[in-house]
Coordinates of C-alpha atoms and ligand atoms in Angstrom, one line a residue:
M7 CA -60.7 -2.7 12.1
T8 CA -60.6 -2.7 8.3
T9 CA -63.1 -3.9 5.8
P10 CA -62.4 -5.2 2.3
T11 CA -63.5 -2.2 0.3
G12 CA -61.7 -0.1 -2.2
T13 CA -62.3 3.1 -0.2
N14 CA -61.0 2.0 3.2
P15 CA -58.9 4.8 4.8
E16 CA -56.3 2.2 5.7
N17 CA -55.7 1.2 2.1
G18 CA -51.9 1.1 1.4
S19 CA -51.1 1.8 5.1
Y20 CA -48.8 -1.2 5.6
V21 CA -46.1 -3.2 3.9
M22 CA -45.7 -7.0 4.0
A23 CA -42.3 -8.8 4.2
I24 CA -42.0 -12.4 3.3
D25 CA -39.0 -14.0 4.9
Q26 CA -38.2 -17.4 3.4
G27 CA -35.6 -18.8 5.8
T28 CA -33.6 -22.0 6.1
T29 CA -36.0 -23.6 8.7
S30 CA -39.2 -21.6 8.2
T31 CA -41.1 -19.1 6.1
R32 CA -42.6 -16.0 7.8
A33 CA -44.8 -13.2 6.6
V34 CA -44.8 -10.0 8.6
V35 CA -47.1 -6.9 8.3
I36 CA -45.2 -3.7 9.1
D37 CA -46.5 -0.2 9.7
H38 CA -45.0 3.2 8.8
S39 CA -43.2 3.5 12.2
G40 CA -41.5 0.2 11.6
Q41 CA -43.6 -1.8 14.1
P42 CA -44.7 -5.4 13.2
L43 CA -48.5 -5.5 13.3
G44 CA -49.1 -9.2 12.6
S45 CA -47.3 -12.3 11.4
G46 CA -47.6 -15.9 10.3
Q47 CA -44.9 -18.6 10.3
K48 CA -44.5 -22.2 9.1
E49 CA -41.6 -24.6 9.2
H50 CA -40.7 -26.8 6.3
E51 CA -39.1 -30.2 6.2
Q52 CA -35.3 -30.5 6.3
I53 CA -34.5 -33.4 3.9
L54 CA -31.2 -35.0 4.8
P55 CA -30.6 -37.9 2.3
R56 CA -27.0 -38.5 3.5
A57 CA -24.2 -37.0 5.5
G58 CA -23.5 -33.5 4.2
W59 CA -26.6 -33.3 2.0
V60 CA -29.5 -30.9 2.8
E61 CA -32.5 -30.4 0.6
H62 CA -35.9 -28.5 0.7
D63 CA -39.0 -29.2 -1.2
A64 CA -39.5 -26.0 -3.2
K65 CA -43.2 -26.7 -3.7
E66 CA -43.7 -27.1 0.0
I67 CA -42.0 -23.7 0.5
W68 CA -44.3 -22.1 -2.1
R69 CA -47.4 -23.7 -0.4
N70 CA -46.2 -22.4 3.0
T71 CA -45.6 -19.0 1.6
R72 CA -49.2 -18.7 0.5
E73 CA -50.3 -20.0 3.9
V74 CA -48.2 -17.6 6.0
V75 CA -49.3 -14.6 3.9
G76 CA -52.9 -15.5 4.8
L77 CA -52.0 -16.0 8.5
A78 CA -50.2 -12.6 8.6
L79 CA -53.1 -10.7 7.0
A80 CA -55.5 -12.4 9.5
D81 CA -53.2 -11.7 12.5
A82 CA -52.9 -8.0 11.5
N83 CA -56.7 -7.9 10.9
I84 CA -56.2 -6.4 7.4
N85 CA -56.7 -7.5 3.8
R86 CA -54.5 -7.1 0.8
H87 CA -55.9 -3.7 0.0
S88 CA -54.2 -2.4 3.1
L89 CA -50.7 -3.3 1.6
A90 CA -48.8 -0.7 -0.3
A91 CA -46.2 -3.2 -1.4
V92 CA -44.6 -6.6 -0.6
G93 CA -40.9 -7.3 -0.2
I94 CA -39.2 -10.7 -0.3
T95 CA -36.1 -11.8 1.7
N96 CA -34.7 -15.2 1.6
Q97 CA -32.2 -17.8 2.6
R98 CA -29.5 -17.2 0.0
E99 CA -27.7 -19.6 -2.3
T100 CA -30.3 -22.4 -1.9
T101 CA -30.9 -23.5 -5.5
V102 CA -34.0 -24.6 -7.4
V103 CA -34.2 -25.7 -11.1
W104 CA -37.7 -26.0 -12.6
D105 CA -39.6 -26.5 -15.8
R106 CA -40.8 -23.1 -17.1
H107 CA -43.9 -24.7 -18.8
T108 CA -45.2 -26.7 -15.8
G109 CA -43.6 -25.0 -12.8
E110 CA -42.4 -28.4 -11.5
P111 CA -38.9 -28.4 -9.9
I112 CA -36.8 -31.1 -11.5
H113 CA -35.1 -31.9 -8.2
N114 CA -35.4 -30.9 -4.5
A115 CA -33.8 -27.5 -3.8
V116 CA -30.1 -28.0 -2.8
V117 CA -29.6 -25.9 0.3
W118 CA -26.7 -23.5 1.1
Q119 CA -25.4 -25.8 3.8
D120 CA -25.1 -28.8 1.4
T121 CA -21.6 -30.0 0.6
R122 CA -22.3 -32.4 -2.3
T123 CA -20.6 -30.1 -4.9
Q124 CA -17.1 -30.5 -3.4
E125 CA -15.9 -32.5 -6.4
I126 CA -17.3 -30.0 -8.8
C127 CA -15.5 -27.2 -7.0
D128 CA -12.3 -29.2 -7.0
R129 CA -12.6 -29.7 -10.7
L130 CA -13.3 -26.1 -11.4
A131 CA -10.3 -25.1 -9.2
G132 CA -8.1 -27.5 -11.1
D133 CA -9.3 -26.2 -14.5
A134 CA -9.1 -22.4 -14.0
G135 CA -7.7 -21.8 -10.5
A136 CA -9.8 -20.6 -7.5
E137 CA -8.3 -17.1 -7.8
K138 CA -10.2 -16.4 -11.0
Y139 CA -13.5 -16.9 -9.2
K140 CA -12.5 -14.6 -6.3
D141 CA -11.3 -12.0 -8.8
R142 CA -14.5 -12.0 -10.8
T143 CA -17.2 -12.8 -8.2
G144 CA -15.6 -11.8 -4.9
L145 CA -16.2 -15.3 -3.6
P146 CA -14.1 -18.3 -2.7
L147 CA -14.8 -21.4 -4.9
A148 CA -16.9 -23.3 -2.3
T149 CA -19.8 -25.6 -2.0
Y150 CA -21.8 -22.9 -0.3
F151 CA -22.7 -21.0 -3.5
A152 CA -25.4 -21.6 -6.1
G153 CA -23.5 -22.1 -9.4
P154 CA -22.0 -25.5 -8.6
K155 CA -25.4 -26.6 -7.2
V156 CA -27.0 -25.9 -10.6
R157 CA -24.2 -27.9 -12.3
W158 CA -24.9 -30.8 -9.9
I159 CA -28.6 -30.8 -10.6
L160 CA -28.1 -30.7 -14.3
D161 CA -25.7 -33.7 -14.0
A162 CA -28.0 -35.6 -11.7
V163 CA -31.3 -35.4 -13.5
D164 CA -31.6 -37.4 -16.7
G165 CA -31.9 -35.2 -19.8
A166 CA -31.7 -31.9 -17.7
Q167 CA -28.7 -30.5 -19.6
E168 CA -30.5 -30.9 -22.9
R169 CA -33.7 -29.4 -21.5
A170 CA -31.7 -26.5 -20.1
E171 CA -30.0 -25.9 -23.4
A172 CA -33.4 -26.0 -25.2
G173 CA -34.6 -23.2 -22.9
D174 CA -37.1 -25.3 -21.0
L175 CA -35.6 -25.0 -17.5
L176 CA -35.2 -22.0 -15.2
F177 CA -32.8 -21.5 -12.3
G178 CA -33.5 -19.5 -9.2
T179 CA -32.6 -18.9 -5.6
M180 CA -35.7 -18.7 -3.3
D181 CA -36.5 -15.1 -4.1
T182 CA -36.7 -15.9 -7.8
W183 CA -38.8 -19.1 -7.2
L184 CA -41.3 -17.1 -5.1
V185 CA -41.5 -14.0 -7.3
W186 CA -42.0 -16.3 -10.4
N187 CA -44.8 -18.1 -8.7
M188 CA -46.4 -15.1 -7.1
T189 CA -46.5 -13.3 -10.5
G190 CA -48.2 -16.2 -12.3
G191 CA -45.7 -19.1 -12.6
P192 CA -46.1 -20.7 -16.1
D193 CA -48.7 -18.0 -16.8
G194 CA -46.3 -15.1 -17.3
G195 CA -44.4 -15.3 -14.1
R196 CA -41.4 -12.8 -13.8
H197 CA -38.0 -14.5 -13.8
V198 CA -36.0 -12.0 -11.8
T199 CA -33.5 -11.8 -8.9
D200 CA -31.8 -8.9 -7.2
V201 CA -28.1 -8.0 -7.1
T202 CA -27.7 -9.3 -3.5
N203 CA -28.9 -12.8 -4.3
A204 CA -27.1 -12.8 -7.7
S205 CA -23.9 -11.9 -5.8
R206 CA -24.1 -15.4 -4.0
T207 CA -24.2 -17.6 -7.1
L208 CA -20.4 -17.5 -8.2
L209 CA -21.8 -16.6 -11.6
M210 CA -22.2 -12.8 -11.3
N211 CA -19.3 -10.4 -12.0
I212 CA -19.2 -8.4 -8.7
D213 CA -18.1 -5.2 -10.4
T214 CA -20.3 -5.1 -13.5
L215 CA -23.3 -6.9 -11.9
D216 CA -23.8 -9.0 -15.0
W217 CA -23.8 -12.8 -15.4
N218 CA -20.2 -13.7 -16.2
A219 CA -20.3 -15.5 -19.6
E220 CA -16.9 -17.2 -19.1
I221 CA -17.7 -18.6 -15.7
C222 CA -21.2 -19.8 -16.9
A223 CA -19.3 -21.6 -19.8
D224 CA -16.8 -23.1 -17.3
M225 CA -19.8 -24.6 -15.4
D226 CA -21.7 -25.4 -18.7
I227 CA -24.7 -23.5 -17.4
P228 CA -26.8 -22.1 -20.3
T229 CA -27.4 -18.4 -19.6
S230 CA -31.1 -18.8 -20.8
M231 CA -31.9 -20.4 -17.5
L232 CA -30.6 -17.5 -15.4
P233 CA -33.0 -14.8 -14.1
E234 CA -32.7 -11.2 -15.0
I235 CA -30.6 -9.3 -12.4
R236 CA -32.5 -6.3 -11.0
S237 CA -31.9 -3.8 -8.2
S238 CA -33.2 -4.5 -4.6
S239 CA -35.9 -1.9 -4.7
E240 CA -38.1 -1.5 -7.8
V241 CA -41.4 -2.9 -9.2
Y242 CA -40.7 -6.5 -10.3
G243 CA -44.4 -7.4 -10.9
H244 CA -47.8 -7.7 -9.2
G245 CA -49.5 -10.5 -7.4
H246 CA -51.2 -12.9 -9.8
K247 CA -55.0 -13.4 -9.9
Q248 CA -54.7 -16.8 -8.3
G249 CA -52.7 -15.7 -5.3
L250 CA -53.8 -14.0 -2.0
L251 CA -51.8 -10.8 -2.9
I252 CA -53.7 -10.2 -6.2
D253 CA -52.4 -6.9 -7.8
T254 CA -50.2 -6.1 -4.9
P255 CA -46.9 -4.6 -6.2
I256 CA -43.8 -6.8 -5.4
T257 CA -41.1 -4.2 -5.0
G258 CA -38.3 -5.4 -2.7
I259 CA -35.9 -8.3 -2.9
L260 CA -32.9 -8.7 -0.6
G261 CA -31.0 -11.8 0.5
D262 CA -31.8 -12.3 4.2
Q263 CA -28.4 -11.2 5.6
Q264 CA -28.4 -8.1 3.4
A265 CA -32.0 -7.4 4.5
A266 CA -30.9 -7.6 8.2
T267 CA -28.1 -5.1 7.4
F268 CA -30.6 -2.8 5.8
G269 CA -33.1 -3.2 8.7
Q270 CA -30.3 -2.4 11.2
A271 CA -29.8 0.9 9.2
C272 CA -26.2 0.2 8.4
F273 CA -26.0 2.8 5.6
T274 CA -22.6 4.3 6.4
P275 CA -19.3 2.6 5.4
G276 CA -17.9 0.9 8.5
Q277 CA -21.3 0.2 10.0
G278 CA -22.2 -3.5 10.3
K279 CA -24.4 -6.1 12.0
N280 CA -24.1 -9.7 13.2
T281 CA -27.1 -12.0 12.9
Y282 CA -27.2 -15.1 15.2
G283 CA -29.5 -17.7 13.5
T284 CA -29.0 -21.2 12.1
G285 CA -25.5 -19.8 11.2
N286 CA -24.0 -16.4 12.0
F287 CA -23.5 -13.8 9.3
M288 CA -21.7 -10.5 9.9
L289 CA -21.8 -7.8 7.2
M290 CA -20.0 -4.5 7.2
N291 CA -20.9 -1.8 4.7
T292 CA -17.9 -0.8 2.6
G293 CA -19.7 1.9 0.5
T294 CA -19.5 1.9 -3.3
E295 CA -16.3 -0.1 -3.3
A296 CA -16.2 -3.9 -3.7
V297 CA -13.4 -4.5 -1.3
R298 CA -11.6 -7.8 -1.8
S299 CA -10.7 -9.6 1.5
D300 CA -7.2 -10.9 2.4
N301 CA -8.7 -12.7 5.4
G302 CA -11.4 -15.1 4.3
L303 CA -14.3 -12.7 4.1
L304 CA -16.7 -12.6 1.1
T305 CA -17.2 -9.5 -1.1
T306 CA -20.9 -9.2 -1.6
V307 CA -23.5 -6.6 -2.7
A308 CA -25.2 -5.0 0.4
Y309 CA -28.0 -3.4 -1.6
K310 CA -28.9 -1.3 -4.7
L311 CA -31.9 1.0 -4.5
G312 CA -33.3 1.5 -8.0
E313 CA -31.0 3.5 -10.1
Q314 CA -28.8 4.6 -7.2
D315 CA -25.2 3.5 -6.8
T316 CA -24.5 -0.1 -5.7
V317 CA -23.5 -0.4 -2.0
Y318 CA -21.1 -3.3 -1.2
A319 CA -20.3 -5.2 2.0
L320 CA -17.7 -7.5 3.4
E321 CA -19.3 -10.6 4.9
G322 CA -18.1 -13.2 7.4
A323 CA -20.3 -16.3 7.1
V324 CA -20.2 -18.9 9.9
A325 CA -22.1 -22.1 9.0
V326 CA -23.0 -23.6 12.4
T327 CA -24.1 -21.5 15.4
G328 CA -27.9 -21.8 16.3
S329 CA -27.9 -25.2 14.6
L330 CA -25.4 -26.4 17.2
I331 CA -27.9 -25.6 19.8
Q332 CA -30.5 -27.6 17.8
W333 CA -28.0 -30.5 17.6
L334 CA -27.5 -30.4 21.4
R335 CA -31.3 -30.7 21.7
D336 CA -32.1 -33.1 18.8
N337 CA -29.1 -35.3 18.5
L338 CA -27.7 -35.4 22.0
G339 CA -30.9 -34.8 24.0
L340 CA -28.8 -32.6 26.3
I341 CA -31.4 -29.8 26.5
A342 CA -35.2 -29.9 26.0
D343 CA -35.3 -26.5 24.2
A344 CA -32.9 -23.8 23.0
A345 CA -33.4 -21.6 26.1
E346 CA -32.1 -24.4 28.3
S347 CA -28.7 -24.0 26.8
E348 CA -28.5 -20.8 28.8
T349 CA -30.0 -22.2 32.0
K350 CA -27.4 -25.0 32.0
A351 CA -24.5 -22.7 30.9
K352 CA -25.2 -20.4 33.9
K353 CA -24.8 -23.2 36.4
V354 CA -21.0 -23.2 35.8
D355 CA -18.5 -20.3 35.9
D356 CA -16.6 -21.3 32.8
N357 CA -16.3 -24.0 30.1
G358 CA -14.3 -26.3 32.4
G359 CA -11.6 -26.4 29.7
A360 CA -13.9 -27.8 27.0
Y361 CA -14.2 -26.4 23.5
V362 CA -16.7 -27.4 20.8
V363 CA -15.7 -26.6 17.2
P364 CA -18.9 -27.3 15.2
A365 CA -17.3 -27.8 11.8
F366 CA -20.3 -29.9 10.7
S367 CA -20.0 -28.8 7.1
G368 CA -16.4 -27.8 7.2
L369 CA -15.4 -24.4 8.4
F370 CA -16.6 -21.2 6.6
A371 CA -15.1 -17.8 7.5
P372 CA -12.4 -17.1 8.0
Y373 CA -10.9 -20.5 7.4
W374 CA -12.8 -22.0 4.4
K375 CA -11.7 -25.5 5.1
H376 CA -14.1 -28.0 3.6
D377 CA -12.3 -31.0 5.0
A378 CA -12.6 -29.9 8.7
R379 CA -15.2 -31.7 10.9
G380 CA -16.5 -31.1 14.3
V381 CA -14.5 -31.7 17.5
L382 CA -15.0 -31.5 21.2
V383 CA -11.6 -31.0 22.9
G384 CA -10.1 -30.4 26.3
L385 CA -12.2 -33.1 28.0
T386 CA -11.4 -34.3 31.5
R387 CA -13.4 -36.2 34.1
Y388 CA -14.4 -32.8 35.5
V389 CA -16.3 -31.7 32.4
N390 CA -20.1 -32.1 32.7
Q391 CA -23.1 -31.3 30.5
N392 CA -23.3 -27.7 31.8
H393 CA -19.7 -27.1 30.7
I394 CA -20.6 -28.5 27.2
C395 CA -23.6 -26.2 27.0
R396 CA -21.4 -23.3 27.9
A397 CA -18.7 -24.4 25.4
A398 CA -21.4 -24.6 22.7
L399 CA -22.6 -21.0 23.3
E400 CA -19.0 -19.8 23.6
S401 CA -18.2 -21.4 20.2
V402 CA -20.8 -19.1 18.6
A403 CA -19.1 -16.0 20.1
F404 CA -15.6 -17.3 19.3
Q405 CA -16.5 -17.8 15.6
S406 CA -17.9 -14.3 15.4
A407 CA -14.9 -12.9 17.2
E408 CA -12.6 -14.4 14.5
V409 CA -14.8 -12.8 11.8
V410 CA -14.6 -9.4 13.6
G411 CA -10.8 -9.8 13.7
A412 CA -10.8 -10.4 9.9
M413 CA -13.1 -7.4 9.3
N414 CA -10.7 -5.2 11.3
D415 CA -7.7 -6.4 9.4
D416 CA -9.4 -6.0 6.0
S417 CA -10.8 -2.5 6.7
G418 CA -7.8 -1.2 8.7
K419 CA -10.3 0.0 11.3
D420 CA -11.3 -1.4 14.7
L421 CA -15.0 -2.1 15.2
T422 CA -16.5 0.3 17.8
E423 CA -19.7 -1.6 18.6
L424 CA -21.6 -4.6 17.3
K425 CA -25.3 -4.4 16.3
V426 CA -26.9 -7.8 16.7
D427 CA -30.1 -9.6 15.8
G428 CA -31.4 -13.1 15.1
G429 CA -33.1 -15.8 17.1
M430 CA -30.1 -16.3 19.5
V431 CA -29.8 -12.8 20.8
V432 CA -32.3 -13.5 23.5
N433 CA -29.5 -15.5 25.1
E434 CA -28.0 -12.9 27.5
T435 CA -25.1 -15.2 28.5
L436 CA -24.0 -15.5 24.9
M437 CA -24.4 -11.7 24.4
Q438 CA -22.3 -10.9 27.5
F439 CA -19.6 -13.4 26.4
Q440 CA -19.5 -11.9 23.0
A441 CA -18.9 -8.4 24.4
D442 CA -16.3 -9.8 26.8
L443 CA -14.4 -11.4 23.9
L444 CA -14.6 -8.5 21.5
G445 CA -13.9 -5.7 24.0
V446 CA -16.7 -3.6 22.5
D447 CA -20.4 -3.1 23.3
V448 CA -22.9 -5.4 21.8
V449 CA -26.2 -3.7 21.0
R450 CA -29.6 -5.2 20.4
P451 CA -32.4 -3.1 18.7
Q452 CA -36.0 -2.9 20.0
V453 CA -37.4 -4.6 16.9
I454 CA -35.3 -7.7 16.3
E455 CA -37.2 -8.6 13.2
T456 CA -34.5 -6.9 11.3
T457 CA -34.6 -9.2 8.3
A458 CA -38.3 -8.7 7.7
M459 CA -37.8 -5.0 8.3
G460 CA -35.1 -4.7 5.7
A461 CA -37.2 -6.4 3.0
A462 CA -40.2 -4.2 4.0
Y463 CA -38.1 -1.0 3.8
A464 CA -36.7 -2.0 0.4
A465 CA -40.2 -2.6 -0.9
G466 CA -41.7 0.5 0.8
L467 CA -38.9 2.8 -0.5
A468 CA -39.7 1.7 -4.1
V469 CA -43.3 3.0 -3.9
G470 CA -42.7 6.1 -1.7
F471 CA -44.2 4.5 1.4
W472 CA -41.0 5.6 3.1
A473 CA -39.2 8.6 1.6
S474 CA -35.6 7.7 2.1
T475 CA -33.2 5.7 4.2
D476 CA -33.4 8.5 6.8
D477 CA -36.8 7.1 7.8
V478 CA -35.1 3.7 8.4
V479 CA -32.5 5.4 10.6
A480 CA -35.3 7.3 12.5
N481 CA -37.3 4.0 13.1
W482 CA -34.3 2.2 14.6
A483 CA -34.1 2.2 18.4
E484 CA -31.8 0.5 20.9
D485 CA -33.2 -2.0 23.3
K486 CA -30.2 -3.4 25.3
R487 CA -26.5 -3.0 25.4
W488 CA -23.9 -5.4 26.9
S489 CA -20.4 -3.9 27.8
P490 CA -17.2 -5.9 28.2
Q491 CA -16.6 -7.2 31.8
I492 CA -13.3 -9.0 31.5
D493 CA -9.8 -7.6 30.9
R494 CA -8.2 -7.9 27.5
D495 CA -5.5 -10.3 28.6
A496 CA -8.2 -12.8 29.7
A497 CA -10.1 -12.4 26.5
A498 CA -6.9 -12.9 24.4
R499 CA -6.1 -16.1 26.4
K500 CA -9.6 -17.5 25.7
L501 CA -9.3 -16.7 22.0
R502 CA -5.8 -18.3 21.8
L503 CA -7.2 -21.6 23.3
W504 CA -10.1 -21.4 20.9
K505 CA -7.8 -21.1 17.9
K506 CA -5.8 -24.1 19.1
A507 CA -9.1 -26.1 19.4
V508 CA -9.9 -25.1 15.8
T509 CA -6.7 -26.5 14.5
R510 CA -7.8 -29.9 15.9
A511 CA -10.8 -29.9 13.5
F512 CA -8.6 -29.4 10.4
D513 CA -8.0 -32.1 7.7
W514 CA -10.4 -34.7 9.0
V515 CA -12.0 -35.7 5.7
D516 CA -9.4 -37.8 4.0
E517 CA -10.1 -39.9 0.9
D518 CA -11.4 -42.9 2.9
V519 CA -13.9 -40.7 4.8
A520 CA -15.0 -39.0 1.6
A521 CA -15.5 -42.3 -0.2
E522 CA -17.4 -43.7 2.7
A523 CA -19.7 -40.7 2.8
A524 CA -20.4 -40.9 -0.9
S525 CA -21.2 -44.7 -0.9
Ligands
LIG21 N1 -32.4 -18.9 24.0 C1 -31.7 -19.4 23.0 N2 -30.4 -19.7 23.2 C2 -29.6 -20.2 22.2 N3 -30.0 -20.4 21.0 C3 -31.2 -20.1 20.7 C4 -32.2 -19.6 21.7 N4 -33.4 -19.4 21.1 C5 -33.2 -19.8 19.8 N5 -31.9 -20.2 19.5 C6 -31.4 -20.7 18.2 O1 -31.7 -19.7 17.3 C7 -31.9 -20.3 16.0 C8 -33.1 -19.7 15.4 O2 -32.9 -18.4 15.1 P1 -33.5 -17.7 13.8 O3 -33.0 -16.3 13.7 O4 -35.0 -17.9 13.8 O5 -32.9 -18.7 12.7 P2 -33.0 -18.8 11.1 O6 -33.5 -17.5 10.6 O7 -31.6 -19.1 10.6 O8 -34.0 -19.9 10.8 C9 -32.1 -21.8 16.2 O9 -31.0 -22.4 15.6 C10 -32.1 -21.9 17.7 O10 -31.3 -23.1 18.1
LIG22 O1 -32.2 -18.6 6.6 P1 -31.0 -18.2 7.5 O2 -31.4 -17.0 8.4 O3 -30.4 -19.4 8.1 O4 -29.9 -17.6 6.5 C1 -29.2 -18.3 5.6 C2 -28.2 -17.5 4.8 O5 -28.8 -16.6 3.9 C3 -27.3 -18.4 4.1 O6 -26.4 -17.7 3.3

């Protein structure tokens, strides 16, 4: 039990991580051995104005952040004096533009899943060629990333371009928005981001880690509205007097998938993890080299600790996995909760020949086909709802198996085991099927809060709370391992049928469908 005095022996004994995710915001208090001590969580509204558009209210997210910080402190039974540092991790790419004088966003945040910028991407590809973007930024020119979203907001809001050019508007991903508000907002808030988040904007040169002036000019984005790019682990500022974390040093920022990679202790080239959440994101550490992919993977920054060398990763981003299970629940009413997807899937031995390809916002890795849409194929009278639940879970594993295939091809090495985390890894049927498909062990750590752990470690390393990444490795422990149980020919046949199903999703959005969606 702690008391709010300046002399408490527990002062500085913990680190807090704030995890600002797609569906909710969490704060977690973590101790030196890497154990979560207390947490708070709050969901925010998903604003869906039309097909393909997804928005968040950035002010709601800031309110929720303050609330969950209070909840986590209370749950851990500590006060802010017990915190040595706070780290931020966040849904990446989601874009906010706000007025630097008032702190008011000029539009709802445009979320990473949102596809409204397709026309902007097409125009940019027509002007300069998509290859230029891949060469400079390591990314395909796609609606997923932040730069085109900034362009869209500046076009959509009356007078925004002029205000941006006059230096009155600021851009940020969620890390930037939160740090600016936490450190004072209009009253001296720090306008910063870290290299991992900046590497998702399509505006940063992946080799020099600077904003690329030519690309910013192509998108007509004034560089005055861009945050300063900093490392992932250093002092960015301190909590402002109006917040709950007054004077607490803010010392870690990592995009959420990079944070999970860090929390899974993937510090050696070749090590990687796969996170099963709203979408699936696999990252493999490629060391200090920014490897370009020939197979639809993204080149991204994994982390940069202070002045140390930048560590890069290859990433396979899959847009729809856990959100398919939400869709079975909310749109089809097939299941009452996510866990029932497993109960139903276990009632049948296989998918009955059915395949679900959840290309709800096109297909991300390894295909990058924006004009694909979801399909359910292989239907016969035999197929029932249990088969569909199984097919939905299998689609999650199939999509990740294709990403692993791309990683193996790009790196020239075969994956030896897969570290997993995220909300879906409690689903044992899915984990077993993943091991069966890949032919390698799937391994779950004891603490599956890897995202929060990663942000906490980045923050704690900056203030000497942990001495080095060796402490992170020492704190990591295995919980459960699934080994392959089917032969490789059977796995290859399943994957072949999946790939056939995927081709049925291609090329759905023609001009008529696009015009209808836009009207
Ligand atoms: N038992 C389960 N089986 C299948 N999917 C699940 C299960 N439990 C949770 N999920 C899915 O996991 C996702 C939540 O994971 P989480 O890592 O919290 O997501 P995020 O961080 O992207 O918000 C939801 O999309 C939910 O549908
Ligand atoms: O918030 P999550 O866990 O769905 O992650 C979102 C990713 O960062 C998008 O790139």
